[in-house]
Short mmCIF file of C-alpha atoms and ligand atoms in Angstrom, two decimals:
data_model
loop_
_atom_site.label_atom_id
_atom_site.label_comp_id
_atom_site.label_asym_id
_atom_site.label_seq_id
_atom_site.Cartn_x
_atom_site.Cartn_y
_atom_site.Cartn_z
CA MET A 1 -3.21 21.77 -23.44
CA VAL A 2 -4.70 20.56 -20.15
CA THR A 3 -5.02 23.14 -17.35
CA PHE A 4 -5.42 22.70 -13.61
CA ASN A 5 -9.07 23.73 -13.91
CA ASP A 6 -9.64 20.81 -16.26
CA ILE A 7 -8.45 18.31 -13.66
CA ALA A 8 -9.74 19.91 -10.44
CA ALA A 9 -12.90 17.77 -10.36
CA ASP A 10 -10.87 14.58 -10.88
CA LEU A 11 -8.83 15.32 -7.78
CA GLU A 12 -12.00 15.10 -5.67
CA ARG A 13 -12.13 11.33 -5.84
CA GLN A 14 -8.60 10.66 -4.67
CA ALA A 15 -8.61 8.32 -1.68
CA ILE A 16 -5.44 6.92 -0.14
CA GLU A 17 -5.55 4.23 2.51
CA LEU A 18 -3.14 4.59 5.42
CA PRO A 19 -1.39 1.67 7.11
CA SER A 20 -2.06 1.53 10.85
CA TRP A 21 1.50 0.30 11.36
CA ALA A 22 2.99 3.50 9.98
CA PHE A 23 1.98 5.17 13.24
CA GLY A 24 3.75 2.59 15.40
CA ASN A 25 7.45 2.34 16.00
CA SER A 26 9.56 0.72 13.33
CA GLY A 27 13.18 0.41 12.44
CA THR A 28 15.72 -1.90 10.96
CA ARG A 29 17.22 -5.10 12.30
CA PHE A 30 19.78 -2.85 13.96
CA LYS A 31 17.48 -0.67 16.03
CA VAL A 32 13.88 0.34 16.54
CA PHE A 33 13.68 3.83 18.02
CA GLY A 34 10.83 4.76 20.32
CA THR A 35 9.22 8.17 19.88
CA PRO A 36 7.23 10.12 22.46
CA GLY A 37 3.52 10.01 21.65
CA THR A 38 3.64 6.76 19.66
CA PRO A 39 0.27 4.95 19.85
CA ARG A 40 -0.08 2.06 22.25
CA THR A 41 -3.32 0.64 20.91
CA PRO A 42 -5.11 0.18 17.58
CA GLU A 43 -7.48 2.98 18.64
CA GLU A 44 -4.60 5.41 19.10
CA LYS A 45 -3.20 4.47 15.68
CA ILE A 46 -6.59 5.14 14.12
CA ALA A 47 -6.86 8.46 15.94
CA ASP A 48 -3.52 9.52 14.45
CA ALA A 49 -4.54 8.35 10.98
CA ALA A 50 -7.74 10.37 11.27
CA GLN A 51 -5.60 13.49 11.70
CA VAL A 52 -4.10 12.92 8.26
CA ASN A 53 -7.56 12.77 6.73
CA ARG A 54 -8.72 15.78 8.71
CA TYR A 55 -6.03 18.06 7.29
CA THR A 56 -5.89 16.70 3.73
CA GLY A 57 -9.26 15.11 2.97
CA LEU A 58 -7.22 12.45 1.17
CA ALA A 59 -7.11 9.52 3.57
CA PRO A 60 -10.56 8.17 4.42
CA LYS A 61 -9.47 4.60 5.26
CA VAL A 62 -7.06 2.87 7.60
CA ALA A 63 -5.66 -0.56 6.78
CA ILE A 64 -5.15 -2.92 9.69
CA HIS A 65 -2.73 -5.80 10.26
CA ILE A 66 -3.75 -8.91 12.16
CA PRO A 67 -2.64 -9.72 14.85
CA TRP A 68 -0.94 -6.32 15.33
CA ASP A 69 -4.35 -4.65 15.46
CA ALA A 70 -6.28 -7.54 17.00
CA VAL A 71 -9.07 -6.40 19.35
CA ASP A 72 -11.91 -8.21 21.11
CA ASP A 73 -14.63 -6.15 19.49
CA TYR A 74 -14.11 -5.23 15.83
CA ALA A 75 -17.55 -3.67 15.51
CA ALA A 76 -16.56 -1.27 18.29
CA LEU A 77 -13.26 -0.53 16.53
CA ARG A 78 -15.20 0.21 13.38
CA SER A 79 -17.54 2.67 15.09
CA TYR A 80 -14.58 4.25 16.86
CA ALA A 81 -13.00 4.88 13.44
CA ASN A 82 -16.28 6.10 11.93
CA ASP A 83 -16.71 8.60 14.77
CA LEU A 84 -13.33 10.04 13.80
CA GLY A 85 -14.41 10.31 10.17
CA VAL A 86 -12.53 7.33 8.75
CA GLU A 87 -13.31 3.73 7.81
CA LEU A 88 -11.38 0.55 8.37
CA GLY A 89 -9.87 -0.65 5.12
CA THR A 90 -7.77 -3.57 3.98
CA VAL A 91 -7.11 -6.38 6.41
CA ASN A 92 -3.52 -7.61 6.17
CA SER A 93 -2.76 -11.15 7.25
CA ASN A 94 0.46 -11.99 9.02
CA THR A 95 2.18 -15.35 8.69
CA PHE A 96 5.69 -14.02 9.10
CA GLN A 97 6.15 -13.65 12.85
CA ASP A 98 5.08 -16.98 14.28
CA ASP A 99 7.67 -19.69 14.97
CA ALA A 100 5.36 -22.19 13.28
CA TYR A 101 6.06 -20.54 9.92
CA LYS A 102 9.85 -20.79 10.01
CA PHE A 103 9.87 -22.98 6.87
CA GLY A 104 6.76 -21.60 5.21
CA SER A 105 3.08 -20.96 5.82
CA LEU A 106 0.64 -21.45 2.93
CA THR A 107 3.38 -23.37 1.09
CA SER A 108 4.56 -25.47 4.03
CA SER A 109 5.10 -29.17 3.46
CA ASP A 110 3.58 -29.78 6.90
CA PRO A 111 -0.22 -30.09 6.64
CA ALA A 112 -0.74 -28.85 10.22
CA THR A 113 1.24 -25.66 9.52
CA ARG A 114 -0.68 -25.11 6.31
CA ARG A 115 -3.96 -25.62 8.19
CA LYS A 116 -2.91 -23.04 10.77
CA ALA A 117 -1.99 -20.54 8.05
CA VAL A 118 -5.21 -21.05 6.10
CA ASP A 119 -7.25 -20.75 9.31
CA HIS A 120 -5.52 -17.47 10.09
CA HIS A 121 -6.72 -16.11 6.76
CA LEU A 122 -10.24 -17.38 7.34
CA GLU A 123 -10.18 -15.53 10.67
CA CYS A 124 -9.06 -12.40 8.82
CA ILE A 125 -12.09 -12.78 6.55
CA ASP A 126 -14.22 -12.97 9.67
CA VAL A 127 -12.64 -9.74 10.87
CA MET A 128 -13.42 -8.17 7.48
CA HIS A 129 -17.11 -8.97 7.91
CA ARG A 130 -17.11 -7.11 11.19
CA THR A 131 -14.99 -4.16 10.10
CA GLY A 132 -16.75 -3.74 6.76
CA SER A 133 -13.44 -4.21 4.92
CA GLN A 134 -13.40 -5.19 1.28
CA ASP A 135 -9.88 -6.50 0.81
CA LEU A 136 -7.81 -9.25 2.33
CA LYS A 137 -4.17 -8.59 1.54
CA ILE A 138 -1.84 -11.57 1.55
CA TRP A 139 1.88 -11.14 1.58
CA LEU A 140 3.91 -14.25 2.31
CA ALA A 141 7.42 -14.44 3.71
CA ASP A 142 7.56 -17.99 2.31
CA GLY A 143 10.70 -19.00 0.51
CA THR A 144 14.03 -20.75 0.99
CA ASN A 145 17.59 -19.66 1.66
CA TYR A 146 19.57 -22.40 -0.05
CA PRO A 147 19.28 -24.17 -3.39
CA GLY A 148 17.79 -27.59 -2.82
CA GLN A 149 16.28 -26.63 0.52
CA GLY A 150 12.71 -26.96 -0.73
CA ASP A 151 10.92 -28.28 -3.77
CA ILE A 152 10.02 -25.08 -5.55
CA ARG A 153 7.42 -26.75 -7.76
CA SER A 154 5.41 -28.51 -5.04
CA ARG A 155 5.47 -25.35 -2.95
CA GLN A 156 3.63 -23.65 -5.82
CA ASP A 157 1.07 -26.47 -5.90
CA ARG A 158 0.46 -26.23 -2.17
CA LEU A 159 0.23 -22.45 -2.42
CA HIS A 160 -2.53 -22.79 -4.97
CA GLU A 161 -4.47 -25.26 -2.80
CA SER A 162 -4.18 -23.00 0.26
CA LEU A 163 -5.18 -19.88 -1.68
CA GLN A 164 -8.15 -21.72 -3.16
CA GLU A 165 -9.48 -22.52 0.30
CA ILE A 166 -9.05 -18.90 1.39
CA TYR A 167 -10.66 -17.65 -1.81
CA ASP A 168 -13.65 -19.94 -1.28
CA GLY A 169 -14.11 -18.35 2.15
CA LEU A 170 -14.49 -14.82 0.74
CA GLY A 171 -17.87 -13.12 0.93
CA ASP A 172 -19.58 -11.90 -2.24
CA ASP A 173 -18.24 -8.35 -1.96
CA GLN A 174 -14.83 -9.29 -0.65
CA ARG A 175 -11.58 -9.59 -2.58
CA LEU A 176 -8.20 -11.15 -2.08
CA VAL A 177 -5.10 -9.27 -3.19
CA LEU A 178 -1.84 -11.22 -3.48
CA GLU A 179 1.28 -9.16 -2.96
CA TYR A 180 4.62 -10.16 -4.44
CA LYS A 181 8.16 -9.39 -3.36
CA PHE A 182 11.39 -10.56 -4.95
CA PHE A 183 13.36 -11.28 -1.79
CA GLU A 184 13.44 -10.80 1.98
CA PRO A 185 13.20 -12.46 4.39
CA ALA A 186 14.01 -15.41 2.11
CA PHE A 187 17.23 -14.90 0.20
CA TYR A 188 17.42 -17.69 -2.37
CA HIS A 189 13.89 -18.08 -3.63
CA THR A 190 10.58 -16.51 -2.66
CA ASP A 191 7.29 -18.28 -3.41
CA VAL A 192 5.54 -15.17 -4.78
CA PRO A 193 8.50 -13.19 -6.10
CA ASP A 194 7.00 -11.24 -9.00
CA TRP A 195 3.84 -9.94 -10.66
CA GLY A 196 3.74 -12.87 -13.05
CA THR A 197 3.57 -15.42 -10.23
CA SER A 198 0.94 -13.39 -8.43
CA TYR A 199 -0.98 -13.07 -11.69
CA ALA A 200 -0.81 -16.82 -12.34
CA HIS A 201 -2.23 -17.56 -8.91
CA VAL A 202 -4.95 -14.90 -8.84
CA SER A 203 -6.02 -15.82 -12.37
CA ALA A 204 -6.39 -19.45 -11.34
CA LEU A 205 -8.56 -18.40 -8.39
CA GLY A 206 -11.13 -16.21 -10.11
CA PRO A 207 -12.46 -12.66 -10.43
CA LYS A 208 -12.32 -11.78 -6.74
CA ALA A 209 -8.54 -12.34 -6.65
CA LEU A 210 -6.21 -9.61 -7.85
CA THR A 211 -2.58 -8.56 -7.59
CA CYS A 212 -1.16 -6.07 -5.09
CA LEU A 213 1.82 -4.08 -6.33
CA ASP A 214 4.13 -2.81 -3.59
CA THR A 215 6.43 -0.28 -5.23
CA GLY A 216 9.37 -1.35 -3.04
CA HIS A 217 9.27 -5.01 -4.03
CA HIS A 218 11.19 -5.07 -7.29
CA ALA A 219 14.79 -5.47 -8.33
CA PRO A 220 16.57 -2.14 -8.87
CA GLY A 221 15.95 -0.79 -12.36
CA THR A 222 12.61 -2.59 -12.84
CA ASN A 223 10.20 -0.64 -15.00
CA ILE A 224 7.30 -0.61 -12.53
CA GLU A 225 5.01 1.48 -14.72
CA PHE A 226 5.18 -1.25 -17.34
CA ILE A 227 3.86 -3.74 -14.77
CA VAL A 228 1.10 -1.27 -13.89
CA ALA A 229 0.12 -0.96 -17.55
CA GLN A 230 0.14 -4.73 -18.02
CA LEU A 231 -1.88 -5.55 -14.90
CA LEU A 232 -4.45 -2.90 -15.74
CA ARG A 233 -4.66 -4.27 -19.26
CA LEU A 234 -5.27 -7.73 -17.81
CA GLY A 235 -7.85 -6.44 -15.32
CA LYS A 236 -5.86 -7.76 -12.38
CA LEU A 237 -4.42 -4.72 -10.63
CA GLY A 238 -6.21 -4.76 -7.27
CA SER A 239 -4.12 -2.46 -5.14
CA PHE A 240 -0.94 -0.56 -4.55
CA ASP A 241 1.29 -0.49 -1.51
CA PHE A 242 3.05 2.82 -2.10
CA ASN A 243 6.44 3.65 -0.63
CA SER A 244 9.83 4.51 -2.03
CA ARG A 245 13.23 3.00 -1.91
CA PHE A 246 16.84 3.64 -2.75
CA TYR A 247 18.18 0.12 -2.35
CA ALA A 248 15.86 -2.65 -1.14
CA ASP A 249 12.43 -2.58 0.53
CA ASP A 250 13.26 0.70 2.29
CA ASP A 251 9.60 1.65 2.96
CA LEU A 252 10.45 5.36 2.78
CA ILE A 253 7.96 8.12 2.09
CA VAL A 254 6.34 7.60 -1.31
CA GLY A 255 7.71 9.99 -3.91
CA SER A 256 10.75 10.89 -1.84
CA ALA A 257 13.42 8.73 -3.46
CA ASP A 258 12.22 9.08 -7.03
CA PRO A 259 9.35 11.51 -7.67
CA PHE A 260 9.65 10.96 -11.42
CA GLN A 261 9.01 7.25 -10.99
CA LEU A 262 5.88 7.98 -8.96
CA PHE A 263 4.73 10.30 -11.74
CA ARG A 264 5.35 7.63 -14.38
CA ILE A 265 3.44 5.04 -12.35
CA LEU A 266 0.50 7.38 -11.81
CA PHE A 267 0.48 8.33 -15.46
CA GLU A 268 0.04 4.65 -16.39
CA VAL A 269 -2.68 4.36 -13.74
CA VAL A 270 -4.55 7.26 -15.31
CA ARG A 271 -3.87 6.02 -18.84
CA GLY A 272 -5.09 2.51 -17.98
CA GLY A 273 -8.33 3.60 -16.29
CA GLY A 274 -7.06 2.85 -12.78
CA TYR A 275 -8.10 6.32 -11.64
CA ASP A 276 -11.47 6.33 -13.39
CA VAL A 277 -14.71 6.62 -11.42
CA GLY A 278 -15.47 3.17 -10.01
CA SER A 279 -11.93 1.87 -10.61
CA PRO A 280 -11.21 -1.34 -8.67
CA VAL A 281 -7.71 -0.17 -7.77
CA ALA A 282 -7.14 0.54 -4.06
CA PHE A 283 -4.36 3.01 -3.33
CA MET A 284 -2.60 2.21 -0.10
CA LEU A 285 0.56 3.28 1.60
CA ASP A 286 2.88 0.70 3.15
CA GLN A 287 5.58 2.67 4.87
CA CYS A 288 7.59 2.97 8.03
CA HIS A 289 8.76 6.16 9.66
CA ASN A 290 11.88 5.08 11.49
CA ILE A 291 13.38 8.47 12.27
CA GLU A 292 10.89 11.12 11.14
CA ASP A 293 7.64 12.17 12.83
CA LYS A 294 5.03 9.63 11.88
CA ILE A 295 1.90 11.75 11.40
CA VAL A 296 3.82 14.38 9.45
CA GLY A 297 5.42 11.56 7.47
CA GLN A 298 2.00 10.29 6.47
CA LEU A 299 0.81 13.81 5.65
CA ARG A 300 3.83 14.29 3.40
CA SER A 301 3.12 10.93 1.74
CA VAL A 302 -0.50 11.55 0.79
CA LEU A 303 0.38 15.04 -0.43
CA ASN A 304 3.14 13.58 -2.61
CA VAL A 305 0.66 11.14 -4.16
CA GLN A 306 -1.83 13.95 -4.75
CA GLU A 307 0.82 16.13 -6.33
CA MET A 308 1.99 13.44 -8.73
CA THR A 309 -1.59 12.44 -9.54
CA ALA A 310 -2.31 16.04 -10.50
CA ARG A 311 0.76 16.13 -12.73
CA ALA A 312 -0.20 12.80 -14.31
CA LEU A 313 -3.69 14.12 -15.01
CA LEU A 314 -2.14 17.20 -16.63
CA VAL A 315 -0.54 15.17 -19.41
CA ASP A 316 -2.13 16.20 -22.70
CA ARG A 317 -3.01 12.69 -23.80
CA ASP A 318 -4.45 13.68 -27.17
CA ALA A 319 -1.28 15.55 -28.09
CA LEU A 320 0.82 12.70 -26.69
CA LEU A 321 -1.00 10.11 -28.77
CA ALA A 322 -0.63 12.22 -31.90
CA ALA A 323 3.09 12.63 -31.29
CA GLN A 324 3.46 8.90 -30.59
CA ASN A 325 1.63 7.99 -33.79
CA ASP A 326 3.87 10.40 -35.72
CA ASN A 327 6.90 8.70 -34.18
CA ASP A 328 7.87 12.11 -32.87
CA VAL A 329 10.19 10.67 -30.26
CA LEU A 330 11.29 13.83 -28.50
CA GLY A 331 7.99 15.61 -29.08
CA ALA A 332 6.15 12.83 -27.23
CA ASN A 333 8.73 12.76 -24.50
CA GLY A 334 8.48 16.55 -24.19
CA ILE A 335 4.70 16.40 -23.67
CA LEU A 336 5.13 13.97 -20.80
CA MET A 337 7.96 15.99 -19.26
CA ASP A 338 6.01 19.26 -19.51
CA ALA A 339 3.36 17.77 -17.22
CA PHE A 340 5.95 16.33 -14.86
CA TYR A 341 7.73 19.68 -14.50
CA THR A 342 4.51 21.62 -13.84
CA ASP A 343 4.54 22.96 -10.30
CA VAL A 344 1.03 22.18 -9.12
CA ARG A 345 1.63 23.12 -5.48
CA PRO A 346 0.12 26.64 -5.59
CA HIS A 347 -2.91 25.28 -7.46
CA LEU A 348 -3.36 22.50 -4.94
CA ALA A 349 -3.12 24.95 -2.05
CA ALA A 350 -5.89 27.07 -3.58
CA TRP A 351 -7.91 23.94 -4.41
CA ARG A 352 -7.71 22.87 -0.76
CA GLU A 353 -8.78 26.25 0.53
CA SER A 354 -11.76 26.30 -1.80
CA ARG A 355 -12.84 23.04 -0.14
CA GLY A 356 -12.46 24.23 3.44
CA LEU A 357 -9.12 22.47 3.93
CA PRO A 358 -5.92 24.20 5.03
CA ALA A 359 -3.72 25.41 2.17
CA ASP A 360 -0.75 23.88 3.98
CA PRO A 361 -1.94 20.74 5.81
CA ILE A 362 1.42 20.09 7.47
CA ALA A 363 1.64 23.60 8.89
CA ALA A 364 -1.98 23.39 10.07
CA PHE A 365 -1.36 20.05 11.77
CA LYS A 366 1.77 21.37 13.47
CA ALA A 367 -0.10 24.44 14.69
CA SER A 368 -2.96 22.33 16.08
CA GLY A 369 -1.07 21.14 19.15
CA TYR A 370 -2.15 17.51 18.54
CA GLN A 371 1.41 16.19 18.60
CA GLU A 372 2.17 17.91 21.92
CA ARG A 373 -1.09 16.57 23.33
CA ILE A 374 -0.38 12.95 22.47
CA VAL A 375 3.15 13.25 23.80
CA ALA A 376 1.73 14.42 27.11
CA GLU A 377 -1.21 12.03 27.22
CA ARG A 378 0.42 8.84 26.05
CA ALA A 379 2.73 8.36 28.96
CA GLY A 380 3.26 4.76 30.09
CA GLY A 381 2.05 1.62 28.41
CA VAL A 382 3.79 -0.21 25.63
CA GLN A 383 4.27 1.61 22.38
CA ALA A 384 3.01 -0.18 19.29
CA GLY A 385 5.49 -1.48 16.80
CA TRP A 386 6.08 -4.46 14.59
CA GLY A 387 4.65 -7.28 16.65
CA ALA A 388 2.10 -5.31 18.69
C1 PSV B 1 6.20 -6.97 3.22
O1 PSV B 1 7.45 -6.39 3.05
C2 PSV B 1 5.10 -5.92 3.26
O2 PSV B 1 5.24 -5.06 2.17
C3 PSV B 1 3.74 -6.51 3.34
O3 PSV B 1 2.78 -5.67 2.77
C4 PSV B 1 3.54 -6.61 4.80
O4 PSV B 1 2.27 -6.94 5.25
C5 PSV B 1 4.03 -5.23 5.17
O5 PSV B 1 5.22 -5.12 4.40
C6 PSV B 1 4.24 -4.92 6.56
O6 PSV B 1 4.77 -3.60 6.59
MN1 MN B 2 3.56 -4.13 1.24
#
């Protein structure tokens, strides 16, 4: 049997990267609601993200999206973040909001459009040098809406050529993570729809290219933990974009729609060495808070990941393996479920207190008056959102 004491030290190294855009306004194609206190600048987004780290100790990095978080002086942005106790993390490229990319970016049949898209990524690499970021995350909206609209095969060939040029621009300590998504905004075919396609491309590039798994980017019913196990086995799982979904790419709070799925994913992460000391896997959130408070939404998210990580670590793997080898079907299943049903919340509260953190980070944040302060201070200006 594994007890909470056995896993307490392992919880120390949990680090979850927050997306700057989670602090901006977001919505659906029907409506984006503004919220009092929403950041207007990259600095204000980082300040809000730093609050999440302050109350949980779980979120030491903030991922940025270019051009949403474009600034004149990235070194200054970096020191601003460092002064608040956080670092700048993954740099996300954006080739999905420029008219030039209507028919594709890295896959475009137009050489000038492809050049523009590759150059954007090379600029992102430049940003990474100045922010100290390790990862360039590429998600492409490229795809087609109608059968026959594009030549699927040559789009793959052009994608490889474009990625190769970007890969060749990476510094020694930098990585490229290629995110896949099965549909949206393209509805017929998407150029990087699944883990296999991402894997084929990153494998062709080399060791600094890995796959990014966004938990909201699969068809309903997909066994995501199987993909986690496979990518870890192949040494190509670079990062996660965590969120949860009921129907499509809902970008809801991770662990809210299906906590059991999050547990199963984290169990495979632990099982496959993805949570080991020195693991190459980056754990990021990619979420939107359309109607709930954004900072509290992010607090809830990192706490959900911590809770499910603790439960995954509690699985008695020796007993599980023995039961599996005995073909003890329900015995093995019972061992996994015992860990999943363990309420770790009181243990985690005590664990936090023993480390000088509040037992209840959300209550502590709410009592701090920060939210009221930003609502009062951030009057005027243009609130950040998708596109700013
Ligand atoms: C695409 O749906 C995606 O998951 C990519 O990671 C984008 O960069 C991100 O969402 C923007 O939220
Ligand atoms: Mn994502």
